[in-house]
Short mmCIF file of C-alpha atoms in Angstrom, two decimals:
data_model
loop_
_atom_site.label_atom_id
_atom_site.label_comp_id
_atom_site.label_asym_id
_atom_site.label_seq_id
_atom_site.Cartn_x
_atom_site.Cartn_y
_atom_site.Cartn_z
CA UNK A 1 62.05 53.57 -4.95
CA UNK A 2 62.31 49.59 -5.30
CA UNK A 3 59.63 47.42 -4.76
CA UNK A 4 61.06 45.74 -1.30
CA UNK A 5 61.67 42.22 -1.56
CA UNK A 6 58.49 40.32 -0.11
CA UNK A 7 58.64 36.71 -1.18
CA UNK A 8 62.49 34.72 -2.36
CA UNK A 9 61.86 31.73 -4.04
CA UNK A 10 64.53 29.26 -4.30
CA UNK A 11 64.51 26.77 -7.36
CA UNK A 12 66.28 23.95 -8.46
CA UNK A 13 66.19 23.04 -12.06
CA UNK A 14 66.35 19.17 -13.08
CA UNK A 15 66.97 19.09 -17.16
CA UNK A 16 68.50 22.01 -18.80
CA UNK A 17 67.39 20.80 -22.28
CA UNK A 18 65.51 23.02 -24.62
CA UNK A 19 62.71 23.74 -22.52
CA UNK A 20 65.05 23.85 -19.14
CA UNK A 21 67.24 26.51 -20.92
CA UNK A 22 64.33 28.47 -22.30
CA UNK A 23 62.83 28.79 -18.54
CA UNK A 24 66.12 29.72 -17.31
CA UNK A 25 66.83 32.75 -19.93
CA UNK A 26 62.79 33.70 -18.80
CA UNK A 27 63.82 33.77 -15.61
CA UNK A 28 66.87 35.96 -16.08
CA UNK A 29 65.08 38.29 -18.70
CA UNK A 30 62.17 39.05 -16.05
CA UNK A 31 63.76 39.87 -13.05
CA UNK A 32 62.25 43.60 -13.44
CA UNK A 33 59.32 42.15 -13.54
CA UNK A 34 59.77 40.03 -10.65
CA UNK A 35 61.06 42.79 -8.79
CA UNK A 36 58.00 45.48 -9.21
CA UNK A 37 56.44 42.49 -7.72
CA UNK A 38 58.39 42.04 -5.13
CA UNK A 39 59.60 38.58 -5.57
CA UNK A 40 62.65 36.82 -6.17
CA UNK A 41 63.39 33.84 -7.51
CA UNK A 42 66.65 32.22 -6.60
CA UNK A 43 68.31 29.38 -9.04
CA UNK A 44 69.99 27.67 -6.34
CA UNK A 45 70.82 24.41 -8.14
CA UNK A 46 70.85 23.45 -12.20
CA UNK A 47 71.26 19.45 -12.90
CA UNK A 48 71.19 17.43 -16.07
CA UNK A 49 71.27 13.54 -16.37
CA UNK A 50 74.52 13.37 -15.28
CA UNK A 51 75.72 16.27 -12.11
CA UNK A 52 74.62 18.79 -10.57
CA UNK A 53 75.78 22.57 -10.65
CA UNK A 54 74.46 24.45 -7.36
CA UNK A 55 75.29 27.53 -5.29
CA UNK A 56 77.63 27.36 -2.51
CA UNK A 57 74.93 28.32 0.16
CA UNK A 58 71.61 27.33 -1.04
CA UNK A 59 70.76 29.23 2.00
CA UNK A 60 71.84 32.91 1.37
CA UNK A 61 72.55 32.86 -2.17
CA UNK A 62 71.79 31.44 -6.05
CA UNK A 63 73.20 31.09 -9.31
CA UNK A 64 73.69 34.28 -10.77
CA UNK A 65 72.22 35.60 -13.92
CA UNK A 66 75.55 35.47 -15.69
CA UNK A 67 76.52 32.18 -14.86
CA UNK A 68 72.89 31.24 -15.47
CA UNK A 69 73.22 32.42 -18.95
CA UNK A 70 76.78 30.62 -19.51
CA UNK A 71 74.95 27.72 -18.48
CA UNK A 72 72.53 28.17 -21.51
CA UNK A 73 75.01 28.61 -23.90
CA UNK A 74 77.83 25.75 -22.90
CA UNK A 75 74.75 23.31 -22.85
CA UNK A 76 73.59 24.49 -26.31
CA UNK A 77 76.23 23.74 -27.44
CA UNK A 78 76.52 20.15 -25.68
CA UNK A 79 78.95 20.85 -23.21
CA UNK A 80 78.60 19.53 -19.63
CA UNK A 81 78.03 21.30 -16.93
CA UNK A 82 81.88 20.75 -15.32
CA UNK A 83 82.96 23.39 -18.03
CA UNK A 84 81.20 26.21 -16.06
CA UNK A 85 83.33 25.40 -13.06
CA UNK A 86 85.55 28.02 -11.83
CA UNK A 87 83.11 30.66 -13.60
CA UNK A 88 80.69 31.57 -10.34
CA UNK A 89 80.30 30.77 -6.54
CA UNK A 90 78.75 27.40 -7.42
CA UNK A 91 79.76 23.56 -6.31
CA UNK A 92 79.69 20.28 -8.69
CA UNK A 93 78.48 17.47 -7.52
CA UNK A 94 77.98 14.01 -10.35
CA UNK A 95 75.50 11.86 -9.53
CA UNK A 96 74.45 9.55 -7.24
CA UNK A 97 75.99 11.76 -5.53
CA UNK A 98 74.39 14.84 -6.83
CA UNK A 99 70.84 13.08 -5.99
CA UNK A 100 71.97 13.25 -2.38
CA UNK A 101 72.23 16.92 -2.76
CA UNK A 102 69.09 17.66 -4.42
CA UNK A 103 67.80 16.42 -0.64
CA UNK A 104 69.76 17.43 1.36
CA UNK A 105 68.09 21.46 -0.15
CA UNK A 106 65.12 20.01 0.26
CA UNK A 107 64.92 18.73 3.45
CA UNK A 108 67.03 22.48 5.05
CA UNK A 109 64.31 24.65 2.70
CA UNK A 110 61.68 22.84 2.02
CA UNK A 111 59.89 23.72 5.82
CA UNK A 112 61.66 27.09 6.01
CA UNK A 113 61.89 29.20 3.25
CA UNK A 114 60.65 26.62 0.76
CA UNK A 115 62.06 25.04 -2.16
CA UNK A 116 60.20 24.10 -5.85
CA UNK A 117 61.81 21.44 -7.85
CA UNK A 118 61.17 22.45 -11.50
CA UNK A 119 61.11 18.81 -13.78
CA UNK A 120 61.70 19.85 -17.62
CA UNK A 121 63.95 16.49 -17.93
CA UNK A 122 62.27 13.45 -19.64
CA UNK A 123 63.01 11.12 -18.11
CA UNK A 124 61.12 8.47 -15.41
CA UNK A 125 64.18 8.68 -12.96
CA UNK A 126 62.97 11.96 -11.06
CA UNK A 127 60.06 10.22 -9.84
CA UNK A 128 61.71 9.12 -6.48
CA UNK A 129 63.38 12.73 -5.96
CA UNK A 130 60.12 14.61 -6.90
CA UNK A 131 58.35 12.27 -4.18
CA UNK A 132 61.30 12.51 -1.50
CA UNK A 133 61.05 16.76 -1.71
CA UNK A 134 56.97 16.41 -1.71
CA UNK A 135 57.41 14.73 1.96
CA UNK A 136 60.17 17.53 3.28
CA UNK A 137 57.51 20.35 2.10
CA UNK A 138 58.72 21.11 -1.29
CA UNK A 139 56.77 22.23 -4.12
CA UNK A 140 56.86 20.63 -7.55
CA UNK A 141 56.48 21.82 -11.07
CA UNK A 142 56.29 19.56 -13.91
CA UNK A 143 56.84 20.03 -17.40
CA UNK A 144 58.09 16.19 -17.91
CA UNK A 145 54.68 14.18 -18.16
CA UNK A 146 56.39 10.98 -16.89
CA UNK A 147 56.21 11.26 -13.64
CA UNK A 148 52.59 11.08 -13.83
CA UNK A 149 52.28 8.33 -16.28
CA UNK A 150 53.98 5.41 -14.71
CA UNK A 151 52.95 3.39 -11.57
CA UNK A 152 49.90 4.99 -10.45
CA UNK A 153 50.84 4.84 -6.93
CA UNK A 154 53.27 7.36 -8.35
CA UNK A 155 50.74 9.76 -9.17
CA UNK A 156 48.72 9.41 -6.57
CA UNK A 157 51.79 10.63 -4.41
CA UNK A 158 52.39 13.19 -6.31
CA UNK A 159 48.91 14.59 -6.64
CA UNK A 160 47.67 14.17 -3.19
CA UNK A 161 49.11 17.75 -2.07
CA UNK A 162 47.39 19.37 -4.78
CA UNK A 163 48.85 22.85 -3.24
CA UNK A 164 52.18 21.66 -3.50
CA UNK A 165 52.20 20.30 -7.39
CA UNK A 166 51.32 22.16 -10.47
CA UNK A 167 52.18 19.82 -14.14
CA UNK A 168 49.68 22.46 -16.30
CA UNK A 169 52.61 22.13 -19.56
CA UNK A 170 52.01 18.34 -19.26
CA UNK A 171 48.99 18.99 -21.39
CA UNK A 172 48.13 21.69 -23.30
CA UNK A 173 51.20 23.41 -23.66
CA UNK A 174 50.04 27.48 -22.39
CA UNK A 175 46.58 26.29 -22.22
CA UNK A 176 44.97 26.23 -18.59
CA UNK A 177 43.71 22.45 -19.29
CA UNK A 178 44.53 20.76 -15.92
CA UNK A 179 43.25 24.17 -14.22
CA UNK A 180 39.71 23.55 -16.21
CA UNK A 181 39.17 20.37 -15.71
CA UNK A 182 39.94 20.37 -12.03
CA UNK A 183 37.36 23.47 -11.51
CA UNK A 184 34.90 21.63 -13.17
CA UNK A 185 35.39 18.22 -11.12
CA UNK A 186 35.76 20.52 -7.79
CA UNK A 187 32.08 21.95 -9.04
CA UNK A 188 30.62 18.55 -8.99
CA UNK A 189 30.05 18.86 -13.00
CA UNK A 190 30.57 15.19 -14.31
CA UNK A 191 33.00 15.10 -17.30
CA UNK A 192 32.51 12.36 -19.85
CA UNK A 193 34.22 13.08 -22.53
CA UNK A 194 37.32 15.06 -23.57
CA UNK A 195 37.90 15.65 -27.16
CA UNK A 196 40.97 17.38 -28.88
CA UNK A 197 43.96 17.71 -31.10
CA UNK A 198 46.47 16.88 -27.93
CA UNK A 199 49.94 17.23 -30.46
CA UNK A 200 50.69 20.58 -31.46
CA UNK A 201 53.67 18.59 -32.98
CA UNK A 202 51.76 16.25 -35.30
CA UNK A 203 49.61 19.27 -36.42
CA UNK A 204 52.41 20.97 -37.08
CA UNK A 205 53.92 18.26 -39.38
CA UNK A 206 50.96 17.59 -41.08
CA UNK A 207 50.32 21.15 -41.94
CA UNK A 208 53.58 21.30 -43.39
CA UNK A 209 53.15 17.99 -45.22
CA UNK A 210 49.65 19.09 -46.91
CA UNK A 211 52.07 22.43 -48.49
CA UNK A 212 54.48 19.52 -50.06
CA UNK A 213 57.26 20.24 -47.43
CA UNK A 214 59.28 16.63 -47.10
CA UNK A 215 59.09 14.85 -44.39
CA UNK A 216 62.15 14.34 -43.12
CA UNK A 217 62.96 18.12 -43.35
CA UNK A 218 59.56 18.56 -41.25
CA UNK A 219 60.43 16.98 -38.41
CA UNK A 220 63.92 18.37 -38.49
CA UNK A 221 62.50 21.99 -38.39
CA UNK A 222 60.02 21.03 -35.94
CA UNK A 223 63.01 19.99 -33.72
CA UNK A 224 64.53 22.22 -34.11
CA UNK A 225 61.66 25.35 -32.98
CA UNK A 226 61.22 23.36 -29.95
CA UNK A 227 58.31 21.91 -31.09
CA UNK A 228 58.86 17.92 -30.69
CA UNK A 229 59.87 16.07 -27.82
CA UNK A 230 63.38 15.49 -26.93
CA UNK A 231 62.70 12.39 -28.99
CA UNK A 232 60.56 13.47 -32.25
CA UNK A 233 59.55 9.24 -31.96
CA UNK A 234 57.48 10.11 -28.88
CA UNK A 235 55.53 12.41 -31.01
CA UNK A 236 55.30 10.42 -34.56
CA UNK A 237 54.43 6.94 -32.26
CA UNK A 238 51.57 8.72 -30.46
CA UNK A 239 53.17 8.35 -27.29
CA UNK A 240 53.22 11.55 -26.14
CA UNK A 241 49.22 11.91 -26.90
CA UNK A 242 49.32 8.95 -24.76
CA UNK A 243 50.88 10.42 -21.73
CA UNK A 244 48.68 13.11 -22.19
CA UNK A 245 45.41 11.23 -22.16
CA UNK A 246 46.80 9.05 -19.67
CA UNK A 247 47.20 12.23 -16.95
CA UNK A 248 43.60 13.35 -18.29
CA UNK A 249 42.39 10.17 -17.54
CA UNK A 250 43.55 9.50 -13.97
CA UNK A 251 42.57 13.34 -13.28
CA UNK A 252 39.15 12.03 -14.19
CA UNK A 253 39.76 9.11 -11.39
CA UNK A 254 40.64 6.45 -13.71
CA UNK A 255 42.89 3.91 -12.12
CA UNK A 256 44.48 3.09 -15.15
CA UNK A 257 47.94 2.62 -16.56
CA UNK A 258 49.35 3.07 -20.14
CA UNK A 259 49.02 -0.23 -21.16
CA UNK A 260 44.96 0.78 -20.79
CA UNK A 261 45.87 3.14 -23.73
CA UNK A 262 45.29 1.85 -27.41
CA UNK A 263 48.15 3.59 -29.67
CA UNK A 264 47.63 3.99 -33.35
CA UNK A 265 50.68 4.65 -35.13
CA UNK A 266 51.04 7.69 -37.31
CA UNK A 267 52.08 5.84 -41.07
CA UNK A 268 52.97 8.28 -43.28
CA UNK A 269 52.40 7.23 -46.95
CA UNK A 270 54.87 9.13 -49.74
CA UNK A 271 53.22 9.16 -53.18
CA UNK A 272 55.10 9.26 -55.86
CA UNK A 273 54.23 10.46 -59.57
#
């Protein structure tokens, strides 16, 4: 006998890149999983930086699993998200337009049956959408670390509602980083110092470069897996360690901003025989 349905979860997704597709196909390939458990978890609404694909009646219904999986493959392979039209009880909306939808979910689910906004974009322009849905009740999830690296006033927004945010892939990847070093700060324990390799990318590349792989190709393959950011020049410039430290940091209670982070750039000397 089925599990009955305890909990529904409505979602919308902002940036179906490679890590926006990759939760969506999760999503899809654990709904046995979800449903031993008794929960379901409703796509309602998919945008990229340009529209917004969404369900008919955010209310009752979602994007279903085939469409959802369409949706993977048409952006894989660069398409927009128009081309899906026609293919599913689902609505199109370009922005600003599409903005004004985003809120207008928000504000009917986010004090009923709730609403998460899911960030895998990167980009800073979510910041005012992610801040609008915090103050109708919404829950956000991060995987973009912008957000919470520009104007600190931004972050303290953001942050404030500590039930209502989780950004644990801003740093760490699968580690439980944020989720340590906010038990130890809730403890009272004083942290002075946090040391670590915080690019899986650059370690990566430079693992490959110490076996004589070029460079060039390196970075291509680590593109490729998934492994960069959408821009590999984030990862090469130190920027992304940046961000990272940056979000440490102000979890830590420094006030500070990224120009209060010293970048060394990554030079990568070629010998030649």
């Amino acid at each position: 006998m089925p599990t009955p349905v305890k909990s529904v979860l409505p979602v919308v997704l902002l940036g179906c890149g490679g890590v926006g597709r990759y939760l969506l196909r999760h999503i899809v390939s654990c709904r046995p999983l979800h449903a031993n458990q008794g929960v379901a978890i409703r796509v309602v609404g998919v945008a990229d930086s340009s529209s917004l694909l969404v369900a008919e009646d955010v209310h009752s219904t979602g994007l279903d699993d085939a469409l959802l999986t369409q949706l993977c493959a048409a952006k894989s392979a660069g398409s927009p998200l128009s081309s899906l039209l026609g293919r599913g009880h689902c609505q199109l909306f370009k922005n600003p337009e599409a903005r004004g939808k985003v809120i207008d979910a928000a504000t009917t689910l986010g004090r009923t049956t709730g609403l998460v906004l899911v960030d895998c974009s990167a980009t800073y322009d979510t910041v005012s959408l992610l801040k609008d849905a915090v103050d109708h009740g919404c829950c956000v999830v991060l995987a973009n670390k912008k957000p919470l690296t520009g104007a600190y006033e931004d972050f303290q927004k953001l942050v404030s509602n500590f039930r209502r945010i989780r950004f644990e892939s801003t740093v760490g990847a699968g580690l439980p980083v944020i989720a340590s070093v906010t038990r130890i700060i809730a403890s009272g324990d004083p942290i002075t110092r946090i040391v670590g390799s915080l690019s899986g990318t650059l370690g990566y590349v430079m693992s490959e470069l110490e076996d004589g792989k070029k460079f060039s190709e390196v970075v291509k393959t680590a593109k490729s897996l998934g492994y960069t950011e959408p821009d590999p020049r984030d990862d090469l410039g130190g920027m992304d360690v940046a961000r990272k430290a940056l979000i440490l940091a102000r979890l830590l209670g420094q006030q500070i901003s990224m120009e209060s982070i010293n970048v060394c750039l990554l030079r990568v000397y070629i010998l030649v025989n």
